[in-house]
Coordinates of N, CA and C in Angstrom, one line a residue:
X1 N -12.8 -0.1 -18.0 CA -12.8 -0.7 -16.4 C -12.6 0.5 -15.4
X2 N -13.3 0.3 -14.2 CA -13.5 1.5 -13.4 C -12.5 1.2 -12.3
X3 N -11.4 2.2 -12.5 CA -10.3 2.1 -11.4 C -10.4 3.4 -10.5
X4 N -10.5 3.1 -9.2 CA -10.6 4.1 -8.3 C -9.4 4.2 -7.5
X5 N -9.1 5.5 -7.3 CA -8.0 5.9 -6.4 C -8.7 6.6 -5.2
X6 N -8.7 6.0 -3.9 CA -9.5 6.5 -2.9 C -8.9 7.7 -2.3
X7 N -9.7 8.8 -2.2 CA -9.1 9.9 -1.6 C -9.1 9.8 0.0
X8 N -8.0 9.6 0.5 CA -7.9 9.3 2.0 C -7.7 10.6 2.7
X9 N -7.7 11.7 1.9 CA -7.4 13.2 2.6 C -6.1 13.2 2.9
X10 N -5.1 12.6 2.5 CA -3.7 12.5 2.5 C -3.2 12.8 1.1
X11 N -1.8 13.1 1.1 CA -1.1 13.4 -0.2 C -0.7 12.3 -1.0
X12 N -0.4 12.5 -2.1 CA 0.3 11.6 -3.0 C -0.9 11.0 -4.0
X13 N -1.9 11.6 -4.2 CA -2.8 11.0 -5.2 C -2.4 11.4 -6.6
X14 N -2.1 12.5 -6.9 CA -1.7 12.9 -8.4 C -0.7 12.0 -9.0
X15 N 0.4 11.8 -8.2 CA 1.6 11.1 -8.9 C 1.1 9.9 -9.1
X16 N 0.3 9.0 -8.3 CA -0.3 7.7 -8.7 C -1.1 7.8 -9.9
X17 N -2.1 8.6 -9.8 CA -2.9 8.9 -11.0 C -2.1 9.1 -12.3
X18 N -1.1 9.8 -12.3 CA -0.3 10.0 -13.5 C 0.3 8.6 -13.8
X19 N 1.0 7.9 -13.0 CA 1.6 6.6 -13.3 C 0.6 5.6 -13.8
X20 N -0.7 5.7 -13.3 CA -1.6 4.7 -13.9 C -2.1 5.3 -15.4
X21 N -2.1 6.5 -15.5 CA -2.6 7.2 -16.8 C -1.6 6.7 -17.9
X22 N -0.1 6.7 -17.4 CA 0.9 6.3 -18.4 C 0.7 4.9 -18.9
X23 N -0.1 4.2 -18.1 CA -0.1 2.8 -18.7 C -1.4 2.6 -19.4
X24 N -2.2 3.7 -19.8 CA -3.1 3.7 -20.5 C -4.6 3.6 -20.0
X25 N -4.7 3.6 -18.6 CA -6.0 3.8 -18.0 C -6.4 5.0 -17.5
X26 N -7.6 5.1 -17.2 CA -8.0 6.4 -16.8 C -8.7 6.3 -15.3
X27 N -8.0 6.4 -14.2 CA -8.6 6.4 -12.9 C -9.3 7.6 -12.6
X28 N -10.2 7.3 -11.4 CA -10.8 8.3 -10.8 C -10.4 8.5 -9.4
X29 N -10.4 9.7 -9.0 CA -10.0 9.9 -7.7 C -11.2 10.3 -6.9
X30 N -11.6 9.6 -5.7 CA -13.1 9.8 -5.2 C -13.0 9.1 -3.7
X31 N -13.9 9.8 -2.9 CA -14.2 9.2 -1.7 C -15.8 9.0 -1.6
X32 N -16.5 8.8 -2.8 CA -17.8 8.4 -2.9 C -18.0 7.0 -2.8
X33 N -18.8 6.4 -1.9 CA -19.0 5.0 -1.7 C -19.6 4.3 -2.9
X34 N -20.5 5.0 -3.7 CA -21.1 4.7 -4.9 C -20.1 4.4 -6.0
X35 N -19.0 5.1 -6.0 CA -18.0 4.8 -6.9 C -17.0 3.4 -6.5
X36 N -16.9 3.5 -5.4 CA -16.1 2.4 -4.8 C -16.8 1.1 -4.8
X37 N -18.1 1.0 -4.9 CA -19.0 -0.1 -4.8 C -18.9 -0.7 -6.1
X38 N -18.7 -0.1 -7.4 CA -18.7 -0.5 -8.7 C -17.5 -0.6 -9.3
X39 N -16.4 -0.2 -8.5 CA -15.0 -0.4 -9.0 C -14.6 -1.8 -9.3
X40 N -13.7 -1.7 -10.3 CA -13.0 -3.2 -10.8 C -11.6 -3.3 -10.2
X41 N -11.0 -2.1 -9.8 CA -9.8 -2.0 -9.0 C -9.7 -0.7 -8.0
X42 N -9.0 -1.0 -7.0 CA -9.1 0.0 -5.9 C -7.8 0.1 -5.5
X43 N -7.3 1.5 -5.5 CA -6.1 1.8 -4.7 C -6.4 2.6 -3.7
X44 N -5.5 2.4 -2.6 CA -5.5 3.2 -1.5 C -4.2 3.7 -1.3
X45 N -4.0 5.0 -1.7 CA -2.8 5.6 -1.5 C -2.4 6.3 -0.2
X46 N -1.3 6.9 0.1 CA -1.2 7.8 1.2 C 0.2 8.2 1.7
X47 N 0.3 9.5 2.0 CA 1.4 9.9 2.7 C 0.8 10.6 4.0
X48 N 1.0 10.3 5.0 CA 0.5 11.1 6.2 C 0.4 10.1 7.4
X49 N -0.5 10.4 8.1 CA -0.7 9.6 9.4 C -1.9 8.6 9.3
X50 N -1.9 7.4 9.9 CA -2.9 6.4 9.9 C -4.2 7.2 10.6
X51 N -3.9 7.9 11.8 CA -5.1 8.5 12.5 C -5.8 9.3 11.5
X52 N -5.1 10.2 10.6 CA -5.8 11.1 9.7 C -6.6 10.4 8.7
X53 N -5.9 9.4 7.9 CA -6.4 8.5 7.0 C -7.8 7.8 7.6
X54 N -7.6 7.2 8.6 CA -8.8 6.6 9.4 C -10.0 7.5 9.6
X55 N -9.7 8.7 10.2 CA -10.7 9.7 10.4 C -11.4 10.1 9.1
X56 N -10.8 10.2 8.1 CA -11.2 10.7 6.8 C -12.2 9.5 6.1
X57 N -11.6 8.2 6.4 CA -12.4 7.3 5.7 C -13.8 7.0 6.5
X58 N -13.7 7.2 7.8 CA -14.8 7.1 8.8 C -15.6 8.2 8.3
X59 N -15.3 9.4 8.3 CA -16.1 10.5 8.0 C -16.9 10.4 6.5
X60 N -16.1 9.8 5.4 CA -16.8 9.6 4.2 C -17.6 8.4 4.3
X61 N -17.7 7.6 5.3 CA -18.6 6.4 5.6 C -18.2 5.3 4.3
X62 N -16.8 5.1 4.3 CA -16.3 4.1 3.1 C -15.5 3.0 3.9
X63 N -15.6 3.2 5.1 CA -14.7 2.0 5.7 C -15.3 0.6 5.5
X64 N -16.7 0.4 5.5 CA -17.4 -0.9 5.3 C -17.2 -1.5 3.8
X65 N -17.0 -0.2 3.0 CA -17.1 -0.6 1.6 C -15.8 -1.1 1.1
X66 N -14.7 -0.6 1.7 CA -13.3 -1.3 1.4 C -13.2 -2.6 2.2
X67 N -13.7 -2.7 3.5 CA -13.5 -3.9 3.9 C -14.2 -5.0 3.3
X68 N -15.3 -4.8 2.7 CA -16.1 -6.0 2.0 C -15.9 -6.0 0.3
X69 N -14.9 -5.1 0.1 CA -14.6 -5.2 -1.5 C -14.0 -6.7 -1.9
X70 N -14.6 -7.2 -3.0 CA -14.3 -8.4 -3.5 C -13.3 -8.1 -4.8
X71 N -13.1 -7.0 -5.2 CA -12.3 -6.7 -6.3 C -10.8 -6.5 -5.8
X72 N -9.8 -6.6 -6.6 CA -8.4 -6.3 -6.3 C -8.3 -4.9 -5.7
X73 N -7.6 -4.8 -4.2 CA -7.3 -3.6 -3.6 C -5.8 -3.6 -3.4
X74 N -5.3 -2.4 -3.9 CA -3.9 -2.2 -3.4 C -3.7 -1.0 -2.6
X75 N -3.2 -1.4 -1.4 CA -2.7 -0.2 -0.4 C -1.2 0.2 -0.7
X76 N -0.9 1.5 -0.9 CA 0.6 1.9 -1.1 C 0.9 2.6 0.1
X77 N 2.2 2.3 0.7 CA 2.7 2.9 1.7 C 1.6 3.1 3.0
X78 N 1.2 4.4 3.4 CA 0.2 4.5 4.2 C -1.0 3.8 4.1
X79 N -1.2 3.7 2.7 CA -2.6 2.9 2.3 C -2.4 1.3 2.8
X80 N -1.2 0.8 2.6 CA -0.8 -0.5 3.0 C -1.1 -0.7 4.5
X81 N -0.5 0.3 5.3 CA -0.5 0.1 6.7 C -1.9 0.3 7.5
X82 N -2.7 1.0 6.7 CA -4.2 1.0 7.2 C -5.1 -0.2 7.0
X83 N -4.3 -1.1 6.2 CA -5.1 -2.4 6.0 C -4.6 -3.4 7.1
X84 N -4.0 -3.0 8.1 CA -3.8 -4.0 9.2 C -4.8 -3.8 10.3
X85 N -4.5 -4.3 11.5 CA -5.4 -4.2 12.6 C -5.2 -2.8 13.4
X86 N -4.1 -2.7 13.8 CA -3.9 -1.3 14.5 C -2.6 -0.7 13.9
X87 N -2.4 0.6 14.1 CA -1.2 1.3 13.9 C -0.7 1.9 15.0
X88 N 0.5 1.8 15.4 CA 1.1 2.5 16.7 C 1.9 3.6 16.4
X89 N 1.5 4.4 15.3 CA 2.1 5.7 15.1 C 2.1 6.5 16.3
X90 N 3.2 7.2 16.6 CA 3.5 8.2 17.8 C 3.0 7.5 19.2
X91 N 3.2 6.3 19.2 CA 2.9 5.5 20.4 C 1.3 5.5 20.6
X92 N 0.6 5.9 19.9 CA -0.9 5.9 19.8 C -1.5 4.8 19.2
X93 N -2.3 3.9 19.8 CA -3.0 2.9 19.1 C -4.3 3.3 18.2
X94 N -4.1 3.2 17.0 CA -5.2 3.6 16.1 C -5.8 2.5 15.4
X95 N -7.1 2.1 15.6 CA -7.7 1.0 14.9 C -8.0 1.3 13.4
X96 N -7.3 0.4 12.7 CA -7.5 0.6 11.1 C -8.4 -0.6 10.4
X97 N -8.2 -0.9 9.2 CA -9.3 -1.6 8.5 C -9.4 -3.1 9.0
X98 N -8.3 -3.6 9.5 CA -8.5 -5.1 9.9 C -8.3 -6.1 9.0
X99 N -7.8 -5.9 7.7 CA -7.6 -6.8 6.7 C -6.5 -7.8 7.2
X100 N -5.4 -7.1 7.4 CA -4.2 -7.9 7.7 C -4.3 -8.0 9.2
X101 N -4.1 -9.3 9.9 CA -4.2 -9.5 11.2 C -2.5 -9.3 11.6
X102 N -2.2 -8.0 11.6 CA -1.0 -7.5 12.0 C -0.9 -6.1 12.4
X103 N 0.0 -5.6 13.2 CA 0.0 -4.3 13.9 C 1.2 -3.5 13.3
X104 N 1.0 -2.3 12.9 CA 2.1 -1.5 12.4 C 2.8 -0.8 13.6
X105 N 4.2 -1.1 13.5 CA 5.0 -0.5 14.6 C 6.0 0.4 13.9
X106 N 6.8 1.1 14.9 CA 7.9 2.0 14.4 C 9.2 1.1 14.3
X107 N 10.0 1.6 13.2 CA 11.1 0.9 12.8 C 12.2 1.2 14.1
X108 N 13.0 0.1 14.3 CA 14.0 0.5 15.3 C 15.1 1.4 14.8
X109 N 15.5 2.2 15.6 CA 16.5 3.2 15.3 C 17.9 2.7 14.9
X110 N 18.3 1.7 15.7 CA 19.6 1.2 15.4 C 20.6 2.4 15.0
X111 N 21.4 2.5 14.2 CA 22.4 3.3 13.8 C 22.0 4.1 12.5
X112 N 20.9 3.9 12.2 CA 20.5 4.4 10.8 C 19.3 5.5 11.1
X113 N 19.4 6.4 10.2 CA 18.5 7.6 10.3 C 17.0 7.3 10.0
X114 N 16.1 7.8 10.4 CA 14.6 7.6 10.3 C 14.2 9.0 10.0
X115 N 13.2 9.0 9.2 CA 12.3 7.8 8.4 C 13.5 7.1 7.4
X116 N 13.2 6.1 7.0 CA 13.8 5.3 5.8 C 13.4 6.0 4.4
X117 N 14.3 6.7 3.9 CA 14.1 7.4 2.6 C 15.1 6.8 1.6
X118 N 14.6 6.5 0.4 CA 15.4 6.2 -0.8 C 15.0 4.9 -1.2
X119 N 16.2 4.4 -2.1 CA 15.9 3.2 -2.9 C 16.3 2.1 -2.2
X120 N 15.8 1.0 -2.1 CA 16.0 -0.3 -1.4 C 15.3 -1.3 -2.1
X121 N 16.3 -2.6 -1.8 CA 15.9 -3.8 -2.7 C 14.5 -4.5 -2.2
X122 N 13.8 -5.2 -2.7 CA 12.7 -6.0 -2.2 C 12.9 -7.4 -2.8
X123 N 13.0 -8.4 -1.8 CA 13.3 -9.7 -1.8 C 12.0 -10.6 -1.8
X124 N 11.6 -11.1 -2.9 CA 10.4 -12.1 -2.7 C 10.7 -13.3 -1.9
X125 N 9.6 -13.6 -1.1 CA 9.7 -14.7 -0.3 C 8.4 -15.7 -0.7
X126 N 7.6 -15.2 -1.3 CA 6.5 -16.3 -1.8 C 6.2 -15.7 -3.3
X127 N 5.8 -16.6 -4.1 CA 5.3 -16.4 -5.5 C 3.9 -15.6 -5.5
X128 N 3.8 -14.5 -6.3 CA 2.5 -13.9 -6.4 C 2.6 -13.1 -7.7
X129 N 1.3 -12.9 -8.1 CA 1.1 -12.4 -9.5 C 1.6 -11.0 -9.4
X130 N 1.6 -10.1 -8.3 CA 2.1 -8.8 -8.3 C 3.4 -8.7 -8.6
X131 N 4.2 -9.8 -8.5 CA 5.7 -9.8 -8.8 C 6.2 -10.3 -10.3
X132 N 5.3 -10.6 -11.1 CA 5.3 -11.2 -12.4 C 6.4 -10.0 -13.2
X133 N 7.3 -10.8 -13.7 CA 8.3 -10.0 -14.4 C 9.3 -9.1 -13.8
X134 N 9.2 -9.2 -12.3 CA 10.2 -8.4 -11.7 C 11.1 -9.5 -10.8
X135 N 12.4 -9.1 -11.3 CA 13.5 -10.1 -10.7 C 13.6 -9.8 -9.2
X136 N 14.5 -10.8 -8.6 CA 14.7 -10.8 -7.3 C 15.6 -9.7 -7.0
X137 N 15.3 -9.0 -5.8 CA 16.3 -7.9 -5.4 C 16.4 -6.6 -6.3
X138 N 15.0 -6.5 -6.9 CA 15.0 -5.1 -7.7 C 14.6 -4.0 -6.7
X139 N 15.3 -2.8 -7.1 CA 15.1 -1.9 -6.0 C 13.7 -0.9 -6.4
X140 N 13.2 -0.3 -5.2 CA 12.0 0.3 -5.3 C 12.3 1.6 -4.4
X141 N 11.5 2.6 -4.3 CA 11.6 3.7 -3.6 C 10.7 3.8 -2.4
X142 N 11.5 4.0 -1.3 CA 10.7 4.0 0.0 C 10.8 5.4 0.7
X143 N 9.7 5.6 1.5 CA 9.8 6.8 2.5 C 8.7 6.6 3.5
X144 N 9.2 6.1 4.6 CA 8.3 5.5 5.8 C 9.3 5.4 7.0
X145 N 8.7 5.4 8.3 CA 9.1 5.3 9.6 C 8.4 4.1 10.3
X146 N 7.3 3.5 9.7 CA 6.4 2.5 10.4 C 6.4 1.4 9.4
X147 N 6.4 0.0 10.0 CA 6.5 -1.1 9.2 C 5.4 -2.0 9.9
X148 N 5.1 -3.1 8.8 CA 4.5 -4.5 9.4 C 5.9 -5.4 9.5
X149 N 6.1 -5.8 10.7 CA 6.9 -7.1 10.9 C 6.7 -8.1 9.9
X150 N 7.6 -8.9 9.6 CA 7.3 -10.2 8.7 C 6.2 -11.0 9.5
X151 N 5.4 -11.4 8.6 CA 4.1 -12.1 8.9 C 3.6 -13.0 8.0
X152 N 2.5 -13.7 8.2 CA 1.9 -14.9 7.4 C 1.6 -14.3 6.0
X153 N 1.3 -12.9 5.9 CA 0.9 -12.2 4.7 C 2.1 -11.7 3.9
X154 N 3.2 -11.8 4.3 CA 4.4 -11.1 3.7 C 4.6 -11.9 2.4
X155 N 4.8 -11.3 1.3 CA 5.2 -12.1 0.2 C 6.6 -11.7 -0.3
X156 N 7.0 -10.3 0.2 CA 8.2 -9.8 -0.2 C 8.8 -9.0 1.2
X157 N 10.0 -9.0 1.2 CA 10.6 -8.3 2.5 C 11.7 -7.2 1.9
X158 N 12.0 -6.5 2.7 CA 13.4 -5.5 2.7 C 14.0 -5.4 3.9
X159 N 15.2 -4.7 4.0 CA 15.9 -4.5 5.3 C 16.4 -3.2 5.3
X160 N 16.1 -2.6 6.4 CA 16.9 -1.3 6.8 C 17.0 -1.4 8.2
X161 N 18.1 -2.0 8.7 CA 18.3 -2.3 10.0 C 17.8 -3.3 10.6
X162 N 16.7 -3.8 10.1 CA 15.8 -5.0 10.4 C 14.9 -5.3 9.5
X163 N 14.5 -6.6 9.2 CA 13.7 -7.0 8.0 C 12.3 -6.7 8.3
X164 N 11.6 -6.2 7.2 CA 10.1 -5.7 7.4 C 9.4 -6.3 6.1
X165 N 8.2 -6.0 6.1 CA 7.2 -6.5 5.1 C 7.3 -5.4 4.0
X166 N 7.7 -5.8 2.9 CA 7.8 -4.7 1.8 C 6.4 -5.0 0.8
X167 N 6.0 -6.2 0.7 CA 4.7 -6.4 0.1 C 3.9 -7.5 0.7
X168 N 2.6 -7.3 0.9 CA 1.7 -8.5 1.7 C 0.5 -8.7 0.8
X169 N 0.0 -9.8 1.2 CA -1.2 -10.1 0.1 C -2.2 -11.2 1.0
X170 N -3.4 -10.8 1.2 CA -4.4 -11.6 1.7 C -5.6 -11.6 0.7
X171 N -5.8 -12.7 0.1 CA -7.0 -13.0 -0.9 C -6.8 -11.7 -1.9
X172 N -7.9 -10.8 -2.1 CA -7.9 -9.8 -3.0 C -7.1 -8.4 -2.6
X173 N -6.6 -8.6 -1.4 CA -6.0 -7.2 -0.7 C -4.4 -7.4 -0.8
X174 N -3.9 -6.4 -1.3 CA -2.4 -6.3 -1.6 C -1.9 -5.1 -1.0
X175 N -0.6 -5.0 -0.5 CA 0.1 -4.1 0.2 C 1.2 -3.8 -0.1
X176 N 1.7 -2.6 -0.6 CA 3.3 -2.3 -0.8 C 3.8 -1.2 0.1
X177 N 5.0 -1.4 0.9 CA 5.3 -0.3 1.6 C 6.1 0.9 1.0
X178 N 6.6 0.4 -0.2 CA 7.2 1.4 -1.1 C 6.4 2.2 -2.1
X179 N 6.8 3.1 -2.8 CA 6.0 4.0 -3.7 C 6.2 3.3 -5.2
X180 N 5.3 2.4 -5.8 CA 5.6 2.1 -7.1 C 5.4 3.2 -7.9
X181 N 5.0 4.0 -7.8 CA 4.6 5.4 -8.7 C 5.8 6.1 -8.8
X182 N 6.6 5.9 -7.9 CA 8.1 6.7 -7.8 C 9.2 5.9 -8.1
X183 N 8.8 4.5 -8.5 CA 10.0 3.6 -8.6 C 10.4 3.1 -10.0
X184 N 10.2 4.0 -10.9 CA 10.6 3.7 -12.3 C 10.2 2.7 -13.1
X185 N 10.8 1.9 -13.8 CA 10.3 0.8 -14.5 C 9.7 -0.4 -13.9
X186 N 10.4 -0.8 -12.7 CA 9.7 -1.9 -12.1 C 8.6 -1.7 -11.1
X187 N 8.4 -0.4 -10.8 CA 7.2 0.3 -10.2 C 6.1 0.2 -11.0
X188 N 6.4 0.5 -12.3 CA 5.3 0.6 -13.5 C 4.9 -0.8 -13.7
X189 N 5.9 -1.7 -13.7 CA 5.5 -3.3 -13.9 C 4.5 -3.7 -12.8
X190 N 4.8 -3.4 -11.7 CA 4.0 -3.8 -10.6 C 2.6 -3.3 -10.5
X191 N 2.6 -2.0 -10.9 CA 1.2 -1.3 -11.0 C 0.5 -1.9 -12.3
X192 N 1.2 -2.4 -13.2 CA 0.6 -3.0 -14.6 C -0.1 -4.3 -14.2
X193 N 1.0 -5.1 -13.3 CA 0.5 -6.4 -12.8 C -0.8 -6.3 -12.0
X194 N -0.9 -5.3 -11.2 CA -2.1 -5.2 -10.3 C -3.3 -4.8 -11.2
X195 N -3.2 -4.0 -12.3 CA -4.3 -3.8 -13.1 C -4.8 -4.8 -13.8
X196 N -3.9 -5.6 -14.1 CA -4.2 -6.9 -14.9 C -4.7 -8.2 -14.2
X197 N -4.8 -8.1 -12.9 CA -5.3 -9.3 -12.2 C -6.6 -9.5 -12.5

């Protein structure tokens, strides 16, 4: 099975690759449209900015390949955020992939420190294959400052001063705001669930 980790030009590629290897699969890290076109599973990882990620995807000429993908696609953290319509990082409107009709916004400061870093629970709000064998309110590892508000694509939420989308899904496109590759047992289960879709 051809498993692709898209090189967005941002960090966090190797830890995801290792997590997939531990499950017995051999992913390829690439930004080549030919690899993406024949993939059976596609991961879009990322730690960085939406502006940088989108600049690189456009530079590699793979935006359309991702948008038109018919196979399962999983965006992780920044990779999830660029599946939206726009990102408002640093109060600058950056056009993203337009899969989820929702805009990424900054978390409210409230009395909590930002970015949101550490373990937090994820509460399912809809049934989804990605959550198979994962109990309600299991903990996953987050590191982010920007969020999708709760919307029609939200299948699980978390709370850090405010509720936000922790997992989203639209047809074959999935997104997780946390890092499953850094989330121990249940992160591994979630990646396995995705690979078995």
